[in-house]
XYZ file of C-alpha atoms in Angstrom:
573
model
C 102.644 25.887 75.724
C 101.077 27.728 72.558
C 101.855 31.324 73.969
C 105.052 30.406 74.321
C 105.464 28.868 70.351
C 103.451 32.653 69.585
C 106.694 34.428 71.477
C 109.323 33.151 69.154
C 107.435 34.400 65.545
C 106.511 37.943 67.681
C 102.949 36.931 67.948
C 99.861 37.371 70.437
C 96.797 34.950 70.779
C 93.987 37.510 71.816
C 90.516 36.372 73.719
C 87.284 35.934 72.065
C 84.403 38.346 71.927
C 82.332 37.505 74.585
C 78.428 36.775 73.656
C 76.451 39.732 74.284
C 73.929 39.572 76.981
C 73.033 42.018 79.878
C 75.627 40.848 82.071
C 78.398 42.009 79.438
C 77.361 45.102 77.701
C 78.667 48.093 79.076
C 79.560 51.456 77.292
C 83.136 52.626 78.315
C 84.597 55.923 78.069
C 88.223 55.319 78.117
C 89.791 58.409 79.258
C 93.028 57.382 81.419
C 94.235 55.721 77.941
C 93.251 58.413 75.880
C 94.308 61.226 77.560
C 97.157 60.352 79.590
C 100.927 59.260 78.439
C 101.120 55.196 78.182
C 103.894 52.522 77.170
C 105.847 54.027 74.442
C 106.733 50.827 73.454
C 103.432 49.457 72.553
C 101.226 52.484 71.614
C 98.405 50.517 69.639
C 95.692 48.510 71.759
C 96.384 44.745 70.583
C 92.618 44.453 70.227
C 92.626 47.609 67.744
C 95.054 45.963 65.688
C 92.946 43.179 65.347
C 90.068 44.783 63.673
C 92.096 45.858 61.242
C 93.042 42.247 60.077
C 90.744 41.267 57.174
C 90.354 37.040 58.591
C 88.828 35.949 61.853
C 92.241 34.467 63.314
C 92.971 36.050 66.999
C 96.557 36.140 66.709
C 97.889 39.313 66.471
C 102.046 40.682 65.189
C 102.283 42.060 68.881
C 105.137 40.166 70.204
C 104.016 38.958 73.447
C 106.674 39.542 75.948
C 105.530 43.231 75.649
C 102.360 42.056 77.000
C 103.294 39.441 79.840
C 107.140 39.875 80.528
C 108.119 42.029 83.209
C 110.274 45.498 81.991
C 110.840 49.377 82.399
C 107.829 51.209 81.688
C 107.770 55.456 81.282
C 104.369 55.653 80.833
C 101.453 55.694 83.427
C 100.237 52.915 81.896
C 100.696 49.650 79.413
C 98.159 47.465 77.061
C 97.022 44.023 78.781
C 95.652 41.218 77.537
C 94.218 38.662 79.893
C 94.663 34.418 79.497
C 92.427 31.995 79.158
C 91.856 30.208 82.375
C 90.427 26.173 82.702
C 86.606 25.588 83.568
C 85.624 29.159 84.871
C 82.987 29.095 87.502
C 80.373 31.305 88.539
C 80.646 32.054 91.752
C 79.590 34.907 93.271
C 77.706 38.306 92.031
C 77.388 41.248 94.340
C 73.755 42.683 93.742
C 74.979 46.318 94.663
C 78.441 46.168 93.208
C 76.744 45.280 89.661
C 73.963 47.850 90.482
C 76.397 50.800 90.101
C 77.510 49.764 86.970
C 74.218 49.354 85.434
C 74.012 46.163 85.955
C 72.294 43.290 87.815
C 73.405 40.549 89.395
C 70.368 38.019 87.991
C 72.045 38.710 84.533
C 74.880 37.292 85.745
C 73.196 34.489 87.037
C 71.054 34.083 83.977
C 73.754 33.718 82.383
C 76.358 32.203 84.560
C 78.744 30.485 81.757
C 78.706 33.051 79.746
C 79.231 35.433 82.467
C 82.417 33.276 84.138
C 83.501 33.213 80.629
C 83.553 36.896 80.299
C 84.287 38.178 83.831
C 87.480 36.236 84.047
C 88.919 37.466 81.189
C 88.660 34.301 79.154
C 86.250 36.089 76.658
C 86.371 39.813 75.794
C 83.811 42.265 76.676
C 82.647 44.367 73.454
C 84.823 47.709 72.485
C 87.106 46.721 75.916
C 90.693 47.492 75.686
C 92.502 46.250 78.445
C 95.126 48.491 80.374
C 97.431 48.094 83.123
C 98.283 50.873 86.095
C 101.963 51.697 85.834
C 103.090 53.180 89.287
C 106.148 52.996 92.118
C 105.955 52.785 95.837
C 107.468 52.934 99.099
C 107.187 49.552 100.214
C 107.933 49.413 104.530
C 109.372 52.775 104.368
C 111.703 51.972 101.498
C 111.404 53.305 97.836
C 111.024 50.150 95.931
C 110.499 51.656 92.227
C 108.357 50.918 89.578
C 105.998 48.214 91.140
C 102.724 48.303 88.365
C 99.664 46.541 88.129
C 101.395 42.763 87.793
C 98.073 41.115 87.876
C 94.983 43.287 87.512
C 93.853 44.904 84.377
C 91.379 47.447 83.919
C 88.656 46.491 81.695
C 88.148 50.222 80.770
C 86.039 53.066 82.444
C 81.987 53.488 82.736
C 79.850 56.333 83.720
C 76.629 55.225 85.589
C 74.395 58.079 86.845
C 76.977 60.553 86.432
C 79.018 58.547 88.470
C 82.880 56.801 86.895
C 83.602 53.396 87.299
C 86.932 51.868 86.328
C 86.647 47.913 85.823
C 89.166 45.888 86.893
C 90.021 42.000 86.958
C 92.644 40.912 89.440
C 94.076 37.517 88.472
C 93.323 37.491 84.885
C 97.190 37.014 83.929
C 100.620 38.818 83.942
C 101.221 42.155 82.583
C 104.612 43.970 81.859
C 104.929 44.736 85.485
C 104.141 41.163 86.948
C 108.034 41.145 87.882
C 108.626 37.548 90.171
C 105.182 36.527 90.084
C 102.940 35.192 87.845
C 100.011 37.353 87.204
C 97.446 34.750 88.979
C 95.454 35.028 92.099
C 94.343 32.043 94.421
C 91.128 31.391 95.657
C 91.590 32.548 99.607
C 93.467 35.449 98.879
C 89.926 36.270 96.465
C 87.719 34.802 98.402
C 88.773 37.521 101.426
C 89.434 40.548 98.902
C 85.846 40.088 97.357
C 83.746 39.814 100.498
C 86.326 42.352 102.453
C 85.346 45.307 100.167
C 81.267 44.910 100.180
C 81.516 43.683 103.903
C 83.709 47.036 104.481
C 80.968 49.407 102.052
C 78.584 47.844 104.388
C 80.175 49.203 108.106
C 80.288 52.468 106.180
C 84.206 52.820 105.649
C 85.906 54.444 102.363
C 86.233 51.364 99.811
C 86.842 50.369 96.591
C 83.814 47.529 95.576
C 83.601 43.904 94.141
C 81.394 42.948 91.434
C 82.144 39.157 90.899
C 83.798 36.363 92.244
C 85.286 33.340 89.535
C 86.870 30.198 90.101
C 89.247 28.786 87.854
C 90.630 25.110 87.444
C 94.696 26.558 86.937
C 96.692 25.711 89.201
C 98.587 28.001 90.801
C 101.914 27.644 92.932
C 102.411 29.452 95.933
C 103.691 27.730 99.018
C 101.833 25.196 98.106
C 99.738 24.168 94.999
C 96.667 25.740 94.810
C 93.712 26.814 92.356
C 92.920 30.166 90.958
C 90.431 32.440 90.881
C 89.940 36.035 89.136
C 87.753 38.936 90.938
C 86.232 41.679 88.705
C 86.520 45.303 90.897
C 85.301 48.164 90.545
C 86.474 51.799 92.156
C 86.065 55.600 90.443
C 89.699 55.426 89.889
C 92.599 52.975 90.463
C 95.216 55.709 91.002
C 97.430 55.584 93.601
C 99.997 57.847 95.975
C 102.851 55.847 94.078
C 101.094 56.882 90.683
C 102.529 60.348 91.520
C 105.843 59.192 92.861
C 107.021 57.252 90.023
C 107.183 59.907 87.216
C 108.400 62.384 89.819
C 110.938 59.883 90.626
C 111.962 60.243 86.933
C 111.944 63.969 87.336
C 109.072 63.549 84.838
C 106.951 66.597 85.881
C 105.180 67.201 82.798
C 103.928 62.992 83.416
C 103.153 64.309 87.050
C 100.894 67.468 86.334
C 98.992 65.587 83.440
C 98.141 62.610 86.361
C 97.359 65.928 88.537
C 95.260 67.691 86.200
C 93.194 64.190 85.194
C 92.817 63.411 88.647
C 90.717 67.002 89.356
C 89.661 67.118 86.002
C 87.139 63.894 86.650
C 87.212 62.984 90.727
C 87.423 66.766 92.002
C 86.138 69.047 89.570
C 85.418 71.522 92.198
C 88.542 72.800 92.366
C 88.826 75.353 90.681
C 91.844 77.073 91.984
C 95.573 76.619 93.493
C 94.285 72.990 91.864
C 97.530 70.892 93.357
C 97.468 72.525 96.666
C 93.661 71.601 96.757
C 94.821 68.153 95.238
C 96.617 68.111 98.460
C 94.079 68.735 101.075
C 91.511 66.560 99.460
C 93.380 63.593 99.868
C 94.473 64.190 103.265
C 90.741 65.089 104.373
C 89.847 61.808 102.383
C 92.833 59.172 103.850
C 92.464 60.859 108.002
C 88.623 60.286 107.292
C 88.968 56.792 106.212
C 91.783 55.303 108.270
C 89.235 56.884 111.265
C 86.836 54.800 110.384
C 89.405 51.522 110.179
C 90.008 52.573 114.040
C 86.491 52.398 114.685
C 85.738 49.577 113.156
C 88.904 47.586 114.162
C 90.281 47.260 110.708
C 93.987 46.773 110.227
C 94.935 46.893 106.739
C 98.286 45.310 106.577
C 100.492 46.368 104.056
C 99.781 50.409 103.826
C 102.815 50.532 101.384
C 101.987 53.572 98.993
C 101.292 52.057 96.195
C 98.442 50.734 98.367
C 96.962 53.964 98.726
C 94.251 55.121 97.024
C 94.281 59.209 95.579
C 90.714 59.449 96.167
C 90.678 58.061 99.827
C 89.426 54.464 99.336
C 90.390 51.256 101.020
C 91.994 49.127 98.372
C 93.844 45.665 98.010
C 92.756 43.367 100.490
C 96.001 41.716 101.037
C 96.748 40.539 104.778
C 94.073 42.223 106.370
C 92.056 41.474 109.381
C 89.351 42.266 111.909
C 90.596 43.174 115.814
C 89.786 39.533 118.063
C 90.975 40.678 120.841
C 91.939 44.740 121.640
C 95.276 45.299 120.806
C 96.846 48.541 119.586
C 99.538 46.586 118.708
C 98.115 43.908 117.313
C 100.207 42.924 113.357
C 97.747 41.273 110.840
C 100.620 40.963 108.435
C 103.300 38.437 109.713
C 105.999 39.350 107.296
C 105.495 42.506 108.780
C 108.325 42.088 111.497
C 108.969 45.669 112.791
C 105.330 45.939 113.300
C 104.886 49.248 110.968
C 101.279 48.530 110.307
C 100.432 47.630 113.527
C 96.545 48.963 114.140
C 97.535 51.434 116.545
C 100.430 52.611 113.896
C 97.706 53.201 110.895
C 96.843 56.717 111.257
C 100.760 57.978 111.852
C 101.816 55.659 108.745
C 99.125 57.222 106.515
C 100.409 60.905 107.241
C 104.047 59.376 106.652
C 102.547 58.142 103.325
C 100.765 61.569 102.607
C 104.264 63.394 102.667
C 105.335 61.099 100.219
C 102.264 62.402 97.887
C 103.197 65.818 99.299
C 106.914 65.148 97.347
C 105.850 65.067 93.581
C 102.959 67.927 93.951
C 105.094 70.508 95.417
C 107.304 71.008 92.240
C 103.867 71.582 90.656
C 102.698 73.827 93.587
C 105.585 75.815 93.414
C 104.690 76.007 89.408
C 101.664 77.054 89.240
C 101.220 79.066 92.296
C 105.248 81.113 91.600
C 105.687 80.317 95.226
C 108.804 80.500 96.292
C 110.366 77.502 98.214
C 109.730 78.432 101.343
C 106.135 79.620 101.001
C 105.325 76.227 99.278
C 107.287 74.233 102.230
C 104.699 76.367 104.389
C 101.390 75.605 102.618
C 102.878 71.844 102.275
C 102.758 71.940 105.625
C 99.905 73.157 106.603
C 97.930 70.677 104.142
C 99.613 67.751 106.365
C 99.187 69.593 109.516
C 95.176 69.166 108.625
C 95.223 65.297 108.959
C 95.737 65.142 112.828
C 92.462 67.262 113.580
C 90.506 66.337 110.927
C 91.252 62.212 111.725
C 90.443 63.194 114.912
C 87.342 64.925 114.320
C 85.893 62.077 112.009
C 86.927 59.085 114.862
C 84.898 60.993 117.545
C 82.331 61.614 115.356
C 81.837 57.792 114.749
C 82.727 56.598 117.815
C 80.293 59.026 119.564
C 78.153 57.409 117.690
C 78.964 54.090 118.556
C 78.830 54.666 122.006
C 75.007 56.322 121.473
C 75.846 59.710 122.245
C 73.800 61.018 119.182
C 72.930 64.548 120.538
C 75.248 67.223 121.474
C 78.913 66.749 121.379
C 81.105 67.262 124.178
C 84.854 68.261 123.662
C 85.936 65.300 125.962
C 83.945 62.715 124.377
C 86.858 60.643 123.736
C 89.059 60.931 126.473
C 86.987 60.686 129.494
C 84.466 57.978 127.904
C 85.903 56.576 124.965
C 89.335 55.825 125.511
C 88.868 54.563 129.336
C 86.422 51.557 128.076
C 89.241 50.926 124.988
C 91.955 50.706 127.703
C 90.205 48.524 130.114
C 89.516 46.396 126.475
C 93.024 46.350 125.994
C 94.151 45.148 129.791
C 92.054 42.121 129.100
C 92.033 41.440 125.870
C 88.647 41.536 125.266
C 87.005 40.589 121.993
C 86.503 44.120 120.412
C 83.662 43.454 117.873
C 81.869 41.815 120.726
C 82.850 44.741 123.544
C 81.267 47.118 120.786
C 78.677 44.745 120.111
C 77.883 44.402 124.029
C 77.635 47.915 124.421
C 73.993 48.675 122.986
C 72.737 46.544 125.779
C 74.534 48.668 128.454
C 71.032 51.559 128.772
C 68.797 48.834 129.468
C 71.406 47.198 132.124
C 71.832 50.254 133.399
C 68.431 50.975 134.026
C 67.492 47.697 135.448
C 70.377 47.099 137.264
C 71.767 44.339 135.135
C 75.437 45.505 134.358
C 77.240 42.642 136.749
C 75.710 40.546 133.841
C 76.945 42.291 131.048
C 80.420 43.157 132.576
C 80.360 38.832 133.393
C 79.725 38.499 129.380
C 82.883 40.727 128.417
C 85.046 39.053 130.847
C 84.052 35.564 129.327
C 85.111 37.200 125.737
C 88.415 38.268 127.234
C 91.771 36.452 126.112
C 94.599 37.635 128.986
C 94.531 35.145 131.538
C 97.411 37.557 133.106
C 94.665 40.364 133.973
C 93.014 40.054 137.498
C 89.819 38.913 136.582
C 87.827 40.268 139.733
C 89.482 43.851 140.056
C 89.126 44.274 136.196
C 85.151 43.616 136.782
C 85.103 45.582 139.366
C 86.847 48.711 137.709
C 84.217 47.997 134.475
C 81.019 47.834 136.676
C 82.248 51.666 137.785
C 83.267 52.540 134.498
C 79.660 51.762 133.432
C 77.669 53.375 136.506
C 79.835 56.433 137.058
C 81.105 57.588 133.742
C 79.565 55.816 130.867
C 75.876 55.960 132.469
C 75.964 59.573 133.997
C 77.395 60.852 129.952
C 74.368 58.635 128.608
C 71.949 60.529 130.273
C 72.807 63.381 129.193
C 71.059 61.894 125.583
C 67.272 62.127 126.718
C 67.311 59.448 123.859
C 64.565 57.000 124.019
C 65.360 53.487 122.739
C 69.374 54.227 122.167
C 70.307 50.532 122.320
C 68.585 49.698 119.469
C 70.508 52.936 117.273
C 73.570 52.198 118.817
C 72.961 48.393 116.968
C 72.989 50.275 113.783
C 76.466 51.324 114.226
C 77.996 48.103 116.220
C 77.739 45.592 113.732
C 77.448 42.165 115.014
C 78.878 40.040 112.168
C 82.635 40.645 110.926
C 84.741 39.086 108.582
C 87.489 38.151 111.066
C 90.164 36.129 109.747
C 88.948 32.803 111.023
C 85.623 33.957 109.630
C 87.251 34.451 106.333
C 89.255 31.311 106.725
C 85.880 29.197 108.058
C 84.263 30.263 104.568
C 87.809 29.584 102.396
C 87.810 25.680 104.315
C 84.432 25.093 103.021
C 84.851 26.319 99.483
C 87.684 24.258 99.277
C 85.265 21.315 100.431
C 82.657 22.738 97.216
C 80.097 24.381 98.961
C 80.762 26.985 97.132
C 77.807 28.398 97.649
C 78.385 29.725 101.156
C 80.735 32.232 99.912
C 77.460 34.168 98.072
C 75.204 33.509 101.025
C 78.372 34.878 103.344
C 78.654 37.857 100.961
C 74.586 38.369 102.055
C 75.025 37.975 105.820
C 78.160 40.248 105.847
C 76.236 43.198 103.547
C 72.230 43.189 104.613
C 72.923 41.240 108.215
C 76.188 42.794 109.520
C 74.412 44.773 111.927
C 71.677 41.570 112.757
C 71.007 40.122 116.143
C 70.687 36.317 113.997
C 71.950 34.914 111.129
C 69.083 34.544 108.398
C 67.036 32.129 108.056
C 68.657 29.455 105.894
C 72.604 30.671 107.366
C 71.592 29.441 110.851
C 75.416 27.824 110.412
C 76.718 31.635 110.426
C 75.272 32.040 114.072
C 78.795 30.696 115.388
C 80.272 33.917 113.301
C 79.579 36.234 115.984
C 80.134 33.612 118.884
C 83.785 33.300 120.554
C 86.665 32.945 118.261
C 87.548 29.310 118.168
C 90.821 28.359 119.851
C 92.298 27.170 115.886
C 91.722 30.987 114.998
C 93.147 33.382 117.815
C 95.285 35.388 116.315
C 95.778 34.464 112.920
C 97.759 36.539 110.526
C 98.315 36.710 106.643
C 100.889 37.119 104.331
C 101.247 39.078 101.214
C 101.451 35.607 99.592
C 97.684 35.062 97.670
């Protein structure tokens, strides 16, 4: 191969400038390189060097195993350059996703070549130097080091109506910390990260976004051969819990406060005082309120290692996620996860467990700046994490109270005399939870024409434990509904609640055998379906009916087929 001839003489073939249309002009404003320690070992962007040479040739004197081959890193971050992948496709463009950027997803399509050219890294955006996270990570429990950015590279950062954006492209190629792998992504593990993160911006949980979704003709080996595929994404920052810990790991506090101050300086910059204390309590208001919503929506992320947690509260990297079939608390999307840490009903103990490990590297920096002694920083440490319990719980009742179309007045046992009794009587049968959620918006009208035999008859036909007493379970549900569900839903005075309560129950969810329905026929070349599935799961997640024209995504909110009970994922994608 040519980049490997280009090793031995201590040379790097860089990507071409892309053609300038709509679709790849963007202004950046690279601050994270600028203003924050990087890889001491490469300090000039390879792209920067390049405008210095006097002939057109792309080959730089940056030997490329600085770029590509895994090593030790000290800084927070390392120059990338991405590869040039076979026959890019077009494949996908998220209309919103490009909106907040400032840009629009007709340019794209306007412009498809050019824009698969570009958006997979094959071609260079103008005045884009490409950068790579640098950050450790306790990976099930266990510190597991420097981990990095291995195969996504940020593009560079862009302000939109006062708002940052930091560009990234997962699956563009290996970077120094690519370790084992290869810096590639497949096309199902993309195919469920892109639609995951609209589908999830769309049910109203904490996410990072996608912008665009490329195939690629490389192959790519994983248990099998398969092809590639590179997503652009976009978030306000890519900085993780693990950014913190690796530096403080190093007993590199001077690293740690400059991540701390850039980190209020541009995504807080309301604090104005006891800054890492505040640094503190923002992310623990931010994680309890979004791994609430998960619970709400039946989301179980998988892997909630901490270098998969986002500083600013956002879900991020899709790995071996899934949507609740049937209600289990202990259900285990992941199946390399063997212990079940990340079980569903695990999440919101696991993300505290993670926020103590942010809690590590900021308290040398609280007890800095604030002349605390030890003790009195152990205290306000722990009051910070104390927060999480009451404010997760306060933001899951809120939504759930919600869901259940108690809009008016709260009552202090919301949850535990109507809430939880309907989640347990889920659990005993197994019943579909989407559906159960789904099913419940028709519950006032039952109620008030005497139809809820019919509806409880509809959840016990969604309901997956054949061990349950069918007849006693119905019988227990029917009371449920007339004697504590009905009497609290009174209470409302609300007139036509079923149809808010559809607002908040959506009835389309990527589920894995959703996801893997829409991978099966990509793989078959309709590739098409994936942007019509990224429309149903955005502007129809919450419809009665597919749209006209996806009348083949009616089945997507119909009984999970036998093939796709219980599937799990792996980390492998």
């Amino acid at each position: 191969m040519s980049h490997a001839t280009n090793s031995q003489f201590g040379r790097t073939v860089l990507r071409p400038l892309a053609k300038a249309t709509e679709c790849t002009t963007l202004e950046w404003a690279n601050t994270f390189t600028r203003e924050l320690p990087g890889d001491a070992a490469l300090e000039e962007a390879p792209y920067a060097a390049l405008e210095k040479q006097e002939s057109d040739e792309l080959t730089v004197d940056v030997p490329e195993v600085l770029l590509r081959a895994s090593r030790e890193v000290r800084g927070l971050w390392s120059w990338a350059v991405s590869e040039q992948h076979e026959n890019p496709q077009l494949i996908s463009v998220s209309p919103s996703g490009a909106q907040l950027i400032g840009l629009s997803a007709s340019a794209f399509w306007q412009n498809a070549d050019i824009a698969a050219m570009a958006w997979s890294g094959s071609t260079r955006l103008a005045g884009c130097n490409m950068w790579a996270h640098n950050y450790g990570g306790h990976q099930f429990g266990i510190w597991a080091g420097q981990l990095g950015d291995g195969r996504a590279m940020s593009l560079g950062e862009t302000v939109h109506n006062n708002i940052r954006w930091e560009v990234q492209l997962k699956g563009a190629g290996p970077t120094p910390y690519v370790r084992m792998a290869d810096g590639y992504a497949v096309r199902r593990s993309s195919i469920r990260e892109y639609l995951a993160a609209e589908h999830m911006h769309a049910l109203n949980v904490p996410t990072a976004r996608s912008l665009s979704l490329v195939f690629t003709d490389r192959v790519v080996v994983r248990e099998e051969r398969e092809l590639g595929a590179v997503v652009a994404r976009i978030a306000p920052s890519w900085v993780r819990f693990g950014s913190f810990e690796l530096p403080a790991s190093r007993a590199d506090h001077a690293t740690t406060q400059k991540l701390a101050d850039y980190v209020i300086r541009y995504h807080y910059p309301d604090i104005t005082h006891n800054p890492y204390i505040q640094l503190l309590e923002r992310a623990v208001t931010n994680t309890a309120r979004m791994v609430a919503r998960w619970q709400c929506v039946g989301f179980c992320h998988g892997v909630m290692n901490t270098d998969n947690m986002s500083i600013l509260g956002l879900t991020i990297d899709y790995g071996p996620f899934a949507f609740l079939d049937a209600y289990d608390p202990d259900f285990v999307c992941n199946h390399s996860d063997y212990s079940g840490r990340y079980a569903f009903n695990e999440q919101p103990r696991v993300a505290l467990w993670n926020l103590t490990r942010l809690a590590a590297p900021l308290a040398a920096l609280i007890n800095r700046s604030t002349n605390s002694s030890e003790s009195e920083t152990v205290n306000v440490i722990t009051d910070a994490l104390n927060a999480f319990g009451p404010q997760f719980s306060a933001e899951y009742a809120r939504v759930m109270r919600r869901k259940f179309g108690l809009f008016g007045e709260a009552r202090d046992d919301d949850v535990d005399a109507v809430v939880q009794p309907f989640l347990d009587l889920l659990a005993e049968a197994g019943t579909d939870y989407t559906y159960a959620m789904r099913t419940l918006c028709s519950v006032p009208e039952a109620l008030s024409s005497n139809t809820v035999d019919a509806v409880v008859d509809g959840l016990a036909l969604r309901s997956q434990n054949i061990a349950c007493d069918v007849t006693a379970w119905k019988r227990r549900m029917s009371e449920y509904f007339t004697t504590v569900y009905g009497p609290r839903l009174k209470m409302e005075n609300a007139d036509d609640v079923g149809a808010m309560m559809k607002r908040e129950n959506p009835n389309f969810v990527l589920r894995n055998w959703v996801a893997q329905d829409i991978i099966e026929r990509a793989d078959k070349g309709d590739h098409a379906w994936v942007d019509q599935m990224l429309k149903l799961l955005t502007d129809h997640a919450f419809d009665d009916h597919a749209p006209m024209g996806m009348e083949d995504a009616e089945k997507y909110a119909g009984p999970v087929p036998s093939w796709g009970e219980g599937l799990q994922c792996s980390c492998s994608s």
